[in-house]
PDB file of C-alpha atoms and ligand atoms in Angstrom:
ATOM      1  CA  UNK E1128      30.256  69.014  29.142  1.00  0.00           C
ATOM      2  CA  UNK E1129      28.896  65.450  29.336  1.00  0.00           C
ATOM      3  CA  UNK E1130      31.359  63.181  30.810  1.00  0.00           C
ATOM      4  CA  UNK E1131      31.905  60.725  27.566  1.00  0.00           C
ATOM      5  CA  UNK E1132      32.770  64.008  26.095  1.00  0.00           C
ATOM      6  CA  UNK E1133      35.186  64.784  28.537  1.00  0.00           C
ATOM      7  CA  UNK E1134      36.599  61.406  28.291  1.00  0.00           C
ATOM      8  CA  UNK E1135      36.862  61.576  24.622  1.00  0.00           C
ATOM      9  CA  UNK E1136      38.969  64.629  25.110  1.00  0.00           C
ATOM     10  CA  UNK E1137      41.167  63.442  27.287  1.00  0.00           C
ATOM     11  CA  UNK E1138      42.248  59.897  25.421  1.00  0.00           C
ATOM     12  CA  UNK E1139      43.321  62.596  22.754  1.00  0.00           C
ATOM     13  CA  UNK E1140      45.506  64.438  24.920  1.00  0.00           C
ATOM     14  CA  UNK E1141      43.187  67.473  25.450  1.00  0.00           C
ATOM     15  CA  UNK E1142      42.381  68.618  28.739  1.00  0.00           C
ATOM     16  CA  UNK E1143      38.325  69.620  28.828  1.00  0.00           C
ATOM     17  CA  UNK E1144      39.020  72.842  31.494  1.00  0.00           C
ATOM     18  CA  UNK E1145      41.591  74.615  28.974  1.00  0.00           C
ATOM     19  CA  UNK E1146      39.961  74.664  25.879  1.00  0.00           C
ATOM     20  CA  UNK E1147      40.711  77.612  23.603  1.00  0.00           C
ATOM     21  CA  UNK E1148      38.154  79.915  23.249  1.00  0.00           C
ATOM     22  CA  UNK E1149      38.556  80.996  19.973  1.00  0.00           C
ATOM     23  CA  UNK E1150      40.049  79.110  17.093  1.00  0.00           C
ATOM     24  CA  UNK E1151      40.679  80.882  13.506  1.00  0.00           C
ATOM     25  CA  UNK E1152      41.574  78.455  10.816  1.00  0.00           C
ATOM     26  CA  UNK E1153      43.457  78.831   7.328  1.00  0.00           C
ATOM     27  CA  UNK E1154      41.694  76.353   5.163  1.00  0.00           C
ATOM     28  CA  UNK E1155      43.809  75.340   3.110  1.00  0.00           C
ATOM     29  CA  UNK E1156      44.543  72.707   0.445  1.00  0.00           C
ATOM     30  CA  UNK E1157      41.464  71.931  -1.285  1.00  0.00           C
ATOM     31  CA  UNK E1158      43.033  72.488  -5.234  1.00  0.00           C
ATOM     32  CA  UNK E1159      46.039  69.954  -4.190  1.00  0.00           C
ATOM     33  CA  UNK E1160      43.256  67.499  -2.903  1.00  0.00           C
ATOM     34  CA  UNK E1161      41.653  67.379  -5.701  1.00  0.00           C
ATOM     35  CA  UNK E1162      45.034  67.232  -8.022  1.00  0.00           C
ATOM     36  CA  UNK E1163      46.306  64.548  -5.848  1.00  0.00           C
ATOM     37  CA  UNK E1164      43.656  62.402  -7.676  1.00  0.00           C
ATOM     38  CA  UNK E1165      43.127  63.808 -10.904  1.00  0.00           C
ATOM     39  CA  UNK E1166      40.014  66.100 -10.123  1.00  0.00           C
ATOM     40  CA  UNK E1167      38.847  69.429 -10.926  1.00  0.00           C
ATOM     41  CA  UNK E1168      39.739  71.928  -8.244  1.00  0.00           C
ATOM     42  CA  UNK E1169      36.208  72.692  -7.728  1.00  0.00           C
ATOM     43  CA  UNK E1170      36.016  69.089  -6.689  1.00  0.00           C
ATOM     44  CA  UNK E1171      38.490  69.897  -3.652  1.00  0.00           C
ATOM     45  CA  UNK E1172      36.632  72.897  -2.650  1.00  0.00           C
ATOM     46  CA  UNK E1173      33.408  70.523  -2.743  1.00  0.00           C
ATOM     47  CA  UNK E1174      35.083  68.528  -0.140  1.00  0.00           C
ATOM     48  CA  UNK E1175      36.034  71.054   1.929  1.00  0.00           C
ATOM     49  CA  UNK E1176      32.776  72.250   2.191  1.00  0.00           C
ATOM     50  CA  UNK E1177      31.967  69.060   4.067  1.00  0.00           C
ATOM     51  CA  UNK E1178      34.607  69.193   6.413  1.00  0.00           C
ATOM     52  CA  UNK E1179      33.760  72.373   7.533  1.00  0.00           C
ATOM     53  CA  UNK E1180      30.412  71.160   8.634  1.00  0.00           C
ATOM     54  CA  UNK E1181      32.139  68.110  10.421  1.00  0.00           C
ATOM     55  CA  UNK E1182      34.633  70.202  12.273  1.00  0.00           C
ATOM     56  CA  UNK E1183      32.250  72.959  13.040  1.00  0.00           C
ATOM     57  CA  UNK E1184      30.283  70.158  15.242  1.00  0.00           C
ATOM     58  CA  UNK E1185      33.626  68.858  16.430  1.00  0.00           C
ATOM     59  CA  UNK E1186      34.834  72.551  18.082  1.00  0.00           C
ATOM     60  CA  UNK E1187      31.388  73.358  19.693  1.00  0.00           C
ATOM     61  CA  UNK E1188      31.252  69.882  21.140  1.00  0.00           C
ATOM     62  CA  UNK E1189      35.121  70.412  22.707  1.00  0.00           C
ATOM     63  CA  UNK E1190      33.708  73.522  24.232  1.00  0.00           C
ATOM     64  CA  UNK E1191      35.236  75.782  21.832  1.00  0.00           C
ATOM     65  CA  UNK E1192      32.917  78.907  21.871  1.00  0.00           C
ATOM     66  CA  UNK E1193      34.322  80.925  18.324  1.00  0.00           C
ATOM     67  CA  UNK E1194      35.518  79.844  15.065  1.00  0.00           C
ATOM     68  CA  UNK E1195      36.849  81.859  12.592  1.00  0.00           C
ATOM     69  CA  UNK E1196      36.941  80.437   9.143  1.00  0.00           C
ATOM     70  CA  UNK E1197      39.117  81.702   6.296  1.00  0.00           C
ATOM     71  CA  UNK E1198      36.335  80.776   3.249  1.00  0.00           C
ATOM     72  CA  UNK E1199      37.352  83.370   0.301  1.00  0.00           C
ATOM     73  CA  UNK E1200      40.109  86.192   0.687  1.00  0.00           C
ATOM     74  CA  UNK E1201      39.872  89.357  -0.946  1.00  0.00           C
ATOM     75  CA  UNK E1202      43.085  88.175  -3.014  1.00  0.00           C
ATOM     76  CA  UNK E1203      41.013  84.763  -4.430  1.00  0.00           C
ATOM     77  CA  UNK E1204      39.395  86.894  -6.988  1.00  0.00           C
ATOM     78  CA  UNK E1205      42.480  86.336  -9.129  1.00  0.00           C
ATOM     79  CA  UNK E1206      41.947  82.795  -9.520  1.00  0.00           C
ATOM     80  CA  UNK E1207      40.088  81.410 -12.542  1.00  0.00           C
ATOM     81  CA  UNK E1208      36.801  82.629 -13.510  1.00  0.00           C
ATOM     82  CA  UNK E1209      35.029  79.427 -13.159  1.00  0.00           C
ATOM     83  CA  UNK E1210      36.779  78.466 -10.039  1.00  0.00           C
ATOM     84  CA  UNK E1211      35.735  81.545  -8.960  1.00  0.00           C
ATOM     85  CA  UNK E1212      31.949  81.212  -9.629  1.00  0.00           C
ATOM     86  CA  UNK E1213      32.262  77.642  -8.803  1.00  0.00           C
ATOM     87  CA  UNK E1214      33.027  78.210  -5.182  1.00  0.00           C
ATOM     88  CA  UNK E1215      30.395  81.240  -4.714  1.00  0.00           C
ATOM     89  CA  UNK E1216      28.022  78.705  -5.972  1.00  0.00           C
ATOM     90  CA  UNK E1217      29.118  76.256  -2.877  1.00  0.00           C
ATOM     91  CA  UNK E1218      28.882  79.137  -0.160  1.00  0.00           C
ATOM     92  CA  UNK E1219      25.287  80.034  -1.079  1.00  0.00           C
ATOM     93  CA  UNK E1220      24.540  76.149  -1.099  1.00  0.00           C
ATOM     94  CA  UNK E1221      26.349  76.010   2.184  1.00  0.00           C
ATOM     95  CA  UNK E1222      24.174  78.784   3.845  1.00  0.00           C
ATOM     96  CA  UNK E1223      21.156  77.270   2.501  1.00  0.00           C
ATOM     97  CA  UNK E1224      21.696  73.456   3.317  1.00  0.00           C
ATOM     98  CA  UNK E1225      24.138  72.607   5.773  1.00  0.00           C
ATOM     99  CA  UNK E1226      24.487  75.694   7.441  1.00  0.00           C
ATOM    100  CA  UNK E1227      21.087  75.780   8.387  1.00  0.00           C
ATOM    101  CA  UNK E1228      21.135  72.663   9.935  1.00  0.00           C
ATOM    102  CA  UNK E1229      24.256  73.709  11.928  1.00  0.00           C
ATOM    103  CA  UNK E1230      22.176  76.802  12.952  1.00  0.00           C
ATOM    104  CA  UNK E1231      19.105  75.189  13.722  1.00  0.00           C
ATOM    105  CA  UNK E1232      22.162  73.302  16.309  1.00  0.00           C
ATOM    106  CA  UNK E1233      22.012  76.925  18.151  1.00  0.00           C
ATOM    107  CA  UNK E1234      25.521  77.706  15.961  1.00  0.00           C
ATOM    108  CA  UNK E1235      25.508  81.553  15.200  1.00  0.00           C
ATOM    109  CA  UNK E1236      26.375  82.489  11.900  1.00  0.00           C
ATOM    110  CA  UNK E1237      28.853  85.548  10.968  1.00  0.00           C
ATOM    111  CA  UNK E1238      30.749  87.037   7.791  1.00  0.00           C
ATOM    112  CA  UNK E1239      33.669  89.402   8.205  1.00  0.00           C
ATOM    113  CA  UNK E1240      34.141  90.905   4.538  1.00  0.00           C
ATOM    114  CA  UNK E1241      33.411  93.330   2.325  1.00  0.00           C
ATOM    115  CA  UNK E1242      30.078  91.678   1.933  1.00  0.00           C
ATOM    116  CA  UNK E1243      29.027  94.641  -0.473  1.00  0.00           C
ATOM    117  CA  UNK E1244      31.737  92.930  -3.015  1.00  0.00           C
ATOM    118  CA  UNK E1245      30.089  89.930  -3.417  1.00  0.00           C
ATOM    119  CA  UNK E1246      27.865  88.610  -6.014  1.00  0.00           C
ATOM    120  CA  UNK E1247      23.979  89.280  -4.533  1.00  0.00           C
ATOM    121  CA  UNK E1248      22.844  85.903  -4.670  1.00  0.00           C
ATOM    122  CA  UNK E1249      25.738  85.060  -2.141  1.00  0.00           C
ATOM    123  CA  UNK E1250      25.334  87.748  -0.015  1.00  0.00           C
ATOM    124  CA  UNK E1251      21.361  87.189   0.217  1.00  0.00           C
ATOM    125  CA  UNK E1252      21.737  83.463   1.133  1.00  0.00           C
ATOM    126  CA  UNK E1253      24.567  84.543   4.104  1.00  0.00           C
ATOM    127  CA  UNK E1254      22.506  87.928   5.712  1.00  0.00           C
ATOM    128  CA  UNK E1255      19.418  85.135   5.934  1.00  0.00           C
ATOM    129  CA  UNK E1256      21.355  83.219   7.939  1.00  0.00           C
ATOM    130  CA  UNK E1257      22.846  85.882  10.127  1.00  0.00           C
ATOM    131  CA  UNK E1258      19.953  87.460  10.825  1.00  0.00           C
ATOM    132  CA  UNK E1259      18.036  84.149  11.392  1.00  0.00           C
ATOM    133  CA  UNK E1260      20.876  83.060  13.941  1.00  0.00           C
ATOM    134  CA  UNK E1261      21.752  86.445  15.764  1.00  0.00           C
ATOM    135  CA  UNK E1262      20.411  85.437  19.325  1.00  0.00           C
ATOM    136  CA  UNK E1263      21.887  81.317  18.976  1.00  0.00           C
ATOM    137  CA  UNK E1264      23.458  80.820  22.089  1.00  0.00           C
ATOM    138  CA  UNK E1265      25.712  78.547  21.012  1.00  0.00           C
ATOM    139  CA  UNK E1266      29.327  78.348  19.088  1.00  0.00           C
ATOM    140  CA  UNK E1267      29.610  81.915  17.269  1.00  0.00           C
ATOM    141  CA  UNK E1268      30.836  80.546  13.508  1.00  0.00           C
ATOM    142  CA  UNK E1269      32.412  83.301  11.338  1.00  0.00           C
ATOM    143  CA  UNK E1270      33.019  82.935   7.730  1.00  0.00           C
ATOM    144  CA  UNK E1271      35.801  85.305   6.513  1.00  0.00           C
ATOM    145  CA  UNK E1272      34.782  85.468   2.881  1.00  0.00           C
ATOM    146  CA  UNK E1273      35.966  88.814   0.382  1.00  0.00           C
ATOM    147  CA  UNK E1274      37.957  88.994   3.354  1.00  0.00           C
ATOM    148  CA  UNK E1275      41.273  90.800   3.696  1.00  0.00           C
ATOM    149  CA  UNK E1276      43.241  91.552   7.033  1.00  0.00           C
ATOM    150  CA  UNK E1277      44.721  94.922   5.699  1.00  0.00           C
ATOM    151  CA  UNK E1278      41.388  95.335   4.329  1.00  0.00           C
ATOM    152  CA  UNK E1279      39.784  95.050   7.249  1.00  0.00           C
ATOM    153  CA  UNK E1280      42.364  97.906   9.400  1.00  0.00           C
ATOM    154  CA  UNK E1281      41.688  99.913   6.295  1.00  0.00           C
ATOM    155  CA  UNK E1282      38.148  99.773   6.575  1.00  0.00           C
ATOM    156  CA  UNK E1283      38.574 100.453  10.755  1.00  0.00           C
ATOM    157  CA  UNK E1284      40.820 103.553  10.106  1.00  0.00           C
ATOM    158  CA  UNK E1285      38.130 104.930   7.720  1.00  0.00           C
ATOM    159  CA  UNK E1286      35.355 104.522  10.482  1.00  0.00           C
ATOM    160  CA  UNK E1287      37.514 105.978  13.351  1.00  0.00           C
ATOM    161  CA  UNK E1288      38.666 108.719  11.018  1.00  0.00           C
ATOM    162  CA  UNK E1289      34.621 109.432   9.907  1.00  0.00           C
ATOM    163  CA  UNK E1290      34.587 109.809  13.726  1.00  0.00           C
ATOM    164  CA  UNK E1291      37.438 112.318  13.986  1.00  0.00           C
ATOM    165  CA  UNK E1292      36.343 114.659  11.248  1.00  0.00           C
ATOM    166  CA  UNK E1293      32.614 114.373  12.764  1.00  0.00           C
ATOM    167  CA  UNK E1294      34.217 116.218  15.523  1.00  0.00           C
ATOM    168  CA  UNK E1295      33.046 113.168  17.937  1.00  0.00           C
ATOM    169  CA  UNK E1296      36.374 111.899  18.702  1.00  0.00           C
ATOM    170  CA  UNK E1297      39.983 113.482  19.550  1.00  0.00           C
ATOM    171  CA  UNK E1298      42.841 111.885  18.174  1.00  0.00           C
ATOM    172  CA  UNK E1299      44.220 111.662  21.050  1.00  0.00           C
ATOM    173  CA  UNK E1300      41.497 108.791  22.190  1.00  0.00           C
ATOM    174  CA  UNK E1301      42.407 106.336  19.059  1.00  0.00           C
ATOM    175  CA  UNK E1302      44.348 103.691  20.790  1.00  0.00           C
ATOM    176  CA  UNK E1303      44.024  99.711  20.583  1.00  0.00           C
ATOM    177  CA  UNK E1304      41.008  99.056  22.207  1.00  0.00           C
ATOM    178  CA  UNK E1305      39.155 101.212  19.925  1.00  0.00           C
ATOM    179  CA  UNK E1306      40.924 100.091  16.861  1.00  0.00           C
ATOM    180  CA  UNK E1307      40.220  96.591  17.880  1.00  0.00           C
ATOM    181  CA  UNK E1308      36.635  98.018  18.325  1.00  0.00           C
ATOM    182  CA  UNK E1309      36.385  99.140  14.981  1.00  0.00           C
ATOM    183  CA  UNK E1310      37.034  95.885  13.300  1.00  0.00           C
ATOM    184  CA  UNK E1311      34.539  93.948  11.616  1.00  0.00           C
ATOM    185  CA  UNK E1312      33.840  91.764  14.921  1.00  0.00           C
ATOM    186  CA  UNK E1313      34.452  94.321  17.424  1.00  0.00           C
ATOM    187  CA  UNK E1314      33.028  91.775  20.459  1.00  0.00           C
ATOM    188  CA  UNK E1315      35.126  88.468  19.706  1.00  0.00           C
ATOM    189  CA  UNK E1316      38.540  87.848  21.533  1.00  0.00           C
ATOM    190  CA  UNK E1317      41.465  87.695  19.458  1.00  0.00           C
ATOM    191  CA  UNK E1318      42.075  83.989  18.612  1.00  0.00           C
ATOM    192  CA  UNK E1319      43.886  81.913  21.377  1.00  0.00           C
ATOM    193  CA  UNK E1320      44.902  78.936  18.146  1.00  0.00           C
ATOM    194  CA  UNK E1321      45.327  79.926  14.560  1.00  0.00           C
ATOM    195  CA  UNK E1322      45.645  76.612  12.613  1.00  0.00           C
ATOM    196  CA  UNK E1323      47.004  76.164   8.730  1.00  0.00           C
ATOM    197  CA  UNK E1324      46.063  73.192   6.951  1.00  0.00           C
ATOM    198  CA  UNK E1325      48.006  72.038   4.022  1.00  0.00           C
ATOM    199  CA  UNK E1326      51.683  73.218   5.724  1.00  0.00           C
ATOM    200  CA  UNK E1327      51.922  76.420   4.250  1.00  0.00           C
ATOM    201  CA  UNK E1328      54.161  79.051   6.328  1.00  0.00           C
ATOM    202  CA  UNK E1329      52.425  81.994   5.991  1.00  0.00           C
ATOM    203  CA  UNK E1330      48.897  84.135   7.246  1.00  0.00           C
ATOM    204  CA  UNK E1331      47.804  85.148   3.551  1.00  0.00           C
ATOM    205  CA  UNK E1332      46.623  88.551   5.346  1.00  0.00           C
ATOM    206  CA  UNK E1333      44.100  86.844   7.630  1.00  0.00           C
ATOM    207  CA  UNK E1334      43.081  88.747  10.762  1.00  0.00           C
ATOM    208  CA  UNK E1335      46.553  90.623  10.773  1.00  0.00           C
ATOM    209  CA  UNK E1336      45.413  92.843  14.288  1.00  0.00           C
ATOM    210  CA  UNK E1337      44.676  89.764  15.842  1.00  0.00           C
ATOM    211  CA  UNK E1338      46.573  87.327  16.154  1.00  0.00           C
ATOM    212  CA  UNK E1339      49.453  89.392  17.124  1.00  0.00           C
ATOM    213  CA  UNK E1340      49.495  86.773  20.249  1.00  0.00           C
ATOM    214  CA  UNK E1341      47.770  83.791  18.521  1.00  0.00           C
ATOM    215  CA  UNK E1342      49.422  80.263  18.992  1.00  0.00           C
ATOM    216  CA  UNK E1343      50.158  78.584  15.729  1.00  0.00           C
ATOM    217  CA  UNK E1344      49.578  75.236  14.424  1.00  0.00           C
ATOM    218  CA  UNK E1345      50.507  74.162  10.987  1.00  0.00           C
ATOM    219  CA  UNK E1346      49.931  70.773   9.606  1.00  0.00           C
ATOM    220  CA  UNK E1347      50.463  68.960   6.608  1.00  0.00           C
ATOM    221  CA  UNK E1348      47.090  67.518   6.214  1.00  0.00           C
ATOM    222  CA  UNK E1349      45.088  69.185   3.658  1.00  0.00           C
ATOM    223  CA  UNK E1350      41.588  70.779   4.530  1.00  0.00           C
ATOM    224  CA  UNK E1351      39.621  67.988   2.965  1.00  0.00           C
ATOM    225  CA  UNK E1352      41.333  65.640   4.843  1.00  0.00           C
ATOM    226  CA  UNK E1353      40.983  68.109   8.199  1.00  0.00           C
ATOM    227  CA  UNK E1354      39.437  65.156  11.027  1.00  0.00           C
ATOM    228  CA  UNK E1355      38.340  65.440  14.255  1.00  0.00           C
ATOM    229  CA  UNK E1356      41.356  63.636  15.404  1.00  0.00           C
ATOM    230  CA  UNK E1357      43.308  66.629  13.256  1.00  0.00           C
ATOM    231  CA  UNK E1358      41.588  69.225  15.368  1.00  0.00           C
ATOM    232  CA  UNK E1359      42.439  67.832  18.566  1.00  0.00           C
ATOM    233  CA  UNK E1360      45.647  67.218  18.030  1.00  0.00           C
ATOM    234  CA  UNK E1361      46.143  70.984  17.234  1.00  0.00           C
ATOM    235  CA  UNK E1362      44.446  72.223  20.681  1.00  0.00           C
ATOM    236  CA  UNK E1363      46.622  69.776  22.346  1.00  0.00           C
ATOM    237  CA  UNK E1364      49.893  71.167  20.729  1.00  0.00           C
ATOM    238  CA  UNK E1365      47.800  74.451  21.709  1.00  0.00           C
ATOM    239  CA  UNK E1366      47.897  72.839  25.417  1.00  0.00           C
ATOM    240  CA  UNK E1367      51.193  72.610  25.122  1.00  0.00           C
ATOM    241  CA  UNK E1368      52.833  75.784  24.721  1.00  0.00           C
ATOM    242  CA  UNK E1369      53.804  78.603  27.386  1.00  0.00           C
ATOM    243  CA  UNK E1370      51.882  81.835  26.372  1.00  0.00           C
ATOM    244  CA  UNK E1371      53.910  84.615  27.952  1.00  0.00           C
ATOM    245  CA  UNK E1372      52.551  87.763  25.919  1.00  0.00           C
ATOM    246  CA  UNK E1373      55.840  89.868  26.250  1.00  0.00           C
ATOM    247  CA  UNK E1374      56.083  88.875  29.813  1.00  0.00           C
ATOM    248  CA  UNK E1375      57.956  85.944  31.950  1.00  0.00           C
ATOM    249  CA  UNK E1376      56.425  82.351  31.874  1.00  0.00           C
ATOM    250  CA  UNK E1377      53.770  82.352  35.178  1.00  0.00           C
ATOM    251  CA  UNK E1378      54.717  80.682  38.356  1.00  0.00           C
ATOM    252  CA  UNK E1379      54.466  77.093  39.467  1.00  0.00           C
ATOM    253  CA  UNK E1380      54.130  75.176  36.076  1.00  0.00           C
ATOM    254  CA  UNK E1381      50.766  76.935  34.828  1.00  0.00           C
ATOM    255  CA  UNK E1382      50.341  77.205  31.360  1.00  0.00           C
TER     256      UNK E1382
HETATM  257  C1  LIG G2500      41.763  76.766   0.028  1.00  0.00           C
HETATM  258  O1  LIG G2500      42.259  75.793  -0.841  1.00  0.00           O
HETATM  259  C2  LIG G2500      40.426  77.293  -0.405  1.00  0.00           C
HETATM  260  C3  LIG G2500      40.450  78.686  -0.893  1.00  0.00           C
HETATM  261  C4  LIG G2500      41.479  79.465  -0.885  1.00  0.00           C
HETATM  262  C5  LIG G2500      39.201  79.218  -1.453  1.00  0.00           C
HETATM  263  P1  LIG G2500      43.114  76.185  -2.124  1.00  0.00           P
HETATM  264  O2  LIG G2500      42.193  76.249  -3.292  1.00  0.00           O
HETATM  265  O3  LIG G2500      43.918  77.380  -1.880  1.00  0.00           O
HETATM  266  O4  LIG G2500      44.034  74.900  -2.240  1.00  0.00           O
HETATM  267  P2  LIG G2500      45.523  74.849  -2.800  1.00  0.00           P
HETATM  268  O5  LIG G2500      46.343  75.797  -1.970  1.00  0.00           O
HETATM  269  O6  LIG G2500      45.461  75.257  -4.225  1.00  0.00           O
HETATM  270  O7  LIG G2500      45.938  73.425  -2.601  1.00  0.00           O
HETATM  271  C1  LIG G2501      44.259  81.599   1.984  1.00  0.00           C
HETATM  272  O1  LIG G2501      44.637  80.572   1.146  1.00  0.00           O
HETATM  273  C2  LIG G2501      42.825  81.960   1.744  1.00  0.00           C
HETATM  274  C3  LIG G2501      41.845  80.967   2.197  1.00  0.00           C
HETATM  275  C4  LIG G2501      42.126  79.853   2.812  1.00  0.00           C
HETATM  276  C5  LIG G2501      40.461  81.295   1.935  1.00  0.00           C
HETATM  277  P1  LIG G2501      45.329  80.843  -0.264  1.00  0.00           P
HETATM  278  O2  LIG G2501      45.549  79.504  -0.874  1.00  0.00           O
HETATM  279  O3  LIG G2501      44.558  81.808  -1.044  1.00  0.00           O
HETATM  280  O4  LIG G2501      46.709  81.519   0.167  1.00  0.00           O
HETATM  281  P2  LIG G2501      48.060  81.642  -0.637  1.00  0.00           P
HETATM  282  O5  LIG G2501      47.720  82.162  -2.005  1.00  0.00           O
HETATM  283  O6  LIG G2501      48.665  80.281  -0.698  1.00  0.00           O
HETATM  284  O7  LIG G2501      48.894  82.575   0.179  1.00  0.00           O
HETATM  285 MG1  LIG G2502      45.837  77.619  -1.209  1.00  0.00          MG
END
């Protein structure tokens, strides 16, 4: 990391040698955004769209090497038709405009979803860019979008299952490894930070399995809003917290 970087990081409270590897945001607040000022909600999610490339570039230059992005759940079909339409319209845009520019950055693209489920125009633009990226060396981006976290351990039980009846696998060898396997991004670590922009308390059944040991970060600042300032402040509240995973804190004062 070049050293302005490293200084940048540490006026903000973040020490550069214990950045967390992977970060998996709720975005969140886009249709109060927009409210706030007496905007369409599609106006908020417009917004959002921006800050997503900003803070994309923010993470990779902190050294952060995965982030997960909640874009669509599977539950957001039940909003408004047009709202609906209105934001598949701005994640084929995305892929196509900014994304590629992130890409072309070495960023490598991924969707965890039931990509089948989504409208073909959508899903064309996104498998472009995945398959254009797959060997970028750099930050590994994931979009969660028709994304559900029971979903997901649904769609892992039916694979490992498939596997059982096929006679390939005993029951006996299903344990968490290959459950965690059989998710939709069997190589990424569970995320070290899960952040929550816009203060609400809850996961909205994102990645359920893993962040059974995730730190979390909620702030009030809605995902418009989200600044680079935002982001480091959450990795240095990250910074600041004993992870003991069932166990006792570890000896002399590490973290
Ligand atoms: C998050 O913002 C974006 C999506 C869920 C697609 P919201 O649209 O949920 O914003 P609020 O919660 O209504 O403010
Ligand atoms: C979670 O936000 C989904 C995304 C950020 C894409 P929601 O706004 O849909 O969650 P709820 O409805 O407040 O739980
Ligand atoms: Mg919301």
């Amino acid at each position: 990391m070049p050293d302005n970087q490293r200084r940048k990081l540490t006026s903000a409270g973040v020490d550069p040698d214990r950045i967390p590897g992977h970060v998996a945001i709720i975005m969140d607040g886009n249709g109060r955004w927009a409210q706030q000022r007496g905007l369409p909600r599609l106006e908020g999610h417009r917004r959002g769209y921006r800050t997503v490339t900003r803070i994309v570039r923010v993470a990779s230059d902190a050294g952060v090497r995965a982030l997960t992005l909640y874009t669509f759940s599977a539950e957001n079909w039940r909003r408004p038709q047009d709202e609906v339409s209105g934001i598949m319209r701005l994640i084929a845009a995305a892929a196509h405009r900014e994304l590629r520019r992130l890409t072309d950055e070495g960023v490598q693209l991924r969707v965890s979803g039931r990509m089948e489920g989504l409208p073909d125009f959508v899903r064309e633009a996104l498998l472009a860019d995945i398959e254009r990226t797959k060997n970028n060396p750099g930050l590994v981006l994931t979009l969660a979008v028709n994304y559900g976290g029971r979903a997901e351990i649904a769609d892992a039980v039916q694979s490992i299952a498939r596997r059982v009846a096929d006679g390939e696998l005993s029951p006996e060898a299903i344990d968490e490894e290959l459950v965690s396997k059989s998710l939709y991004q069997p190589d990424l670590p569970d995320p070290d930070l899960l952040i929550r922009t816009a203060a609400e308390m809850r996961v909205s059944n994102f990645l359920l399995w893993q962040i059974a040991y995730s730190e979390i970060h909620v702030t009030p600042v809605l995902w418009p809003d989200f600044a680079e300032a935002d982001l480091l402040k959450a990795i240095a509240d990250y910074q600041s917290r004993v992870r003991k995973f069932g166990g006792v804190p570890a000896p002399s004062g590490q973290k």
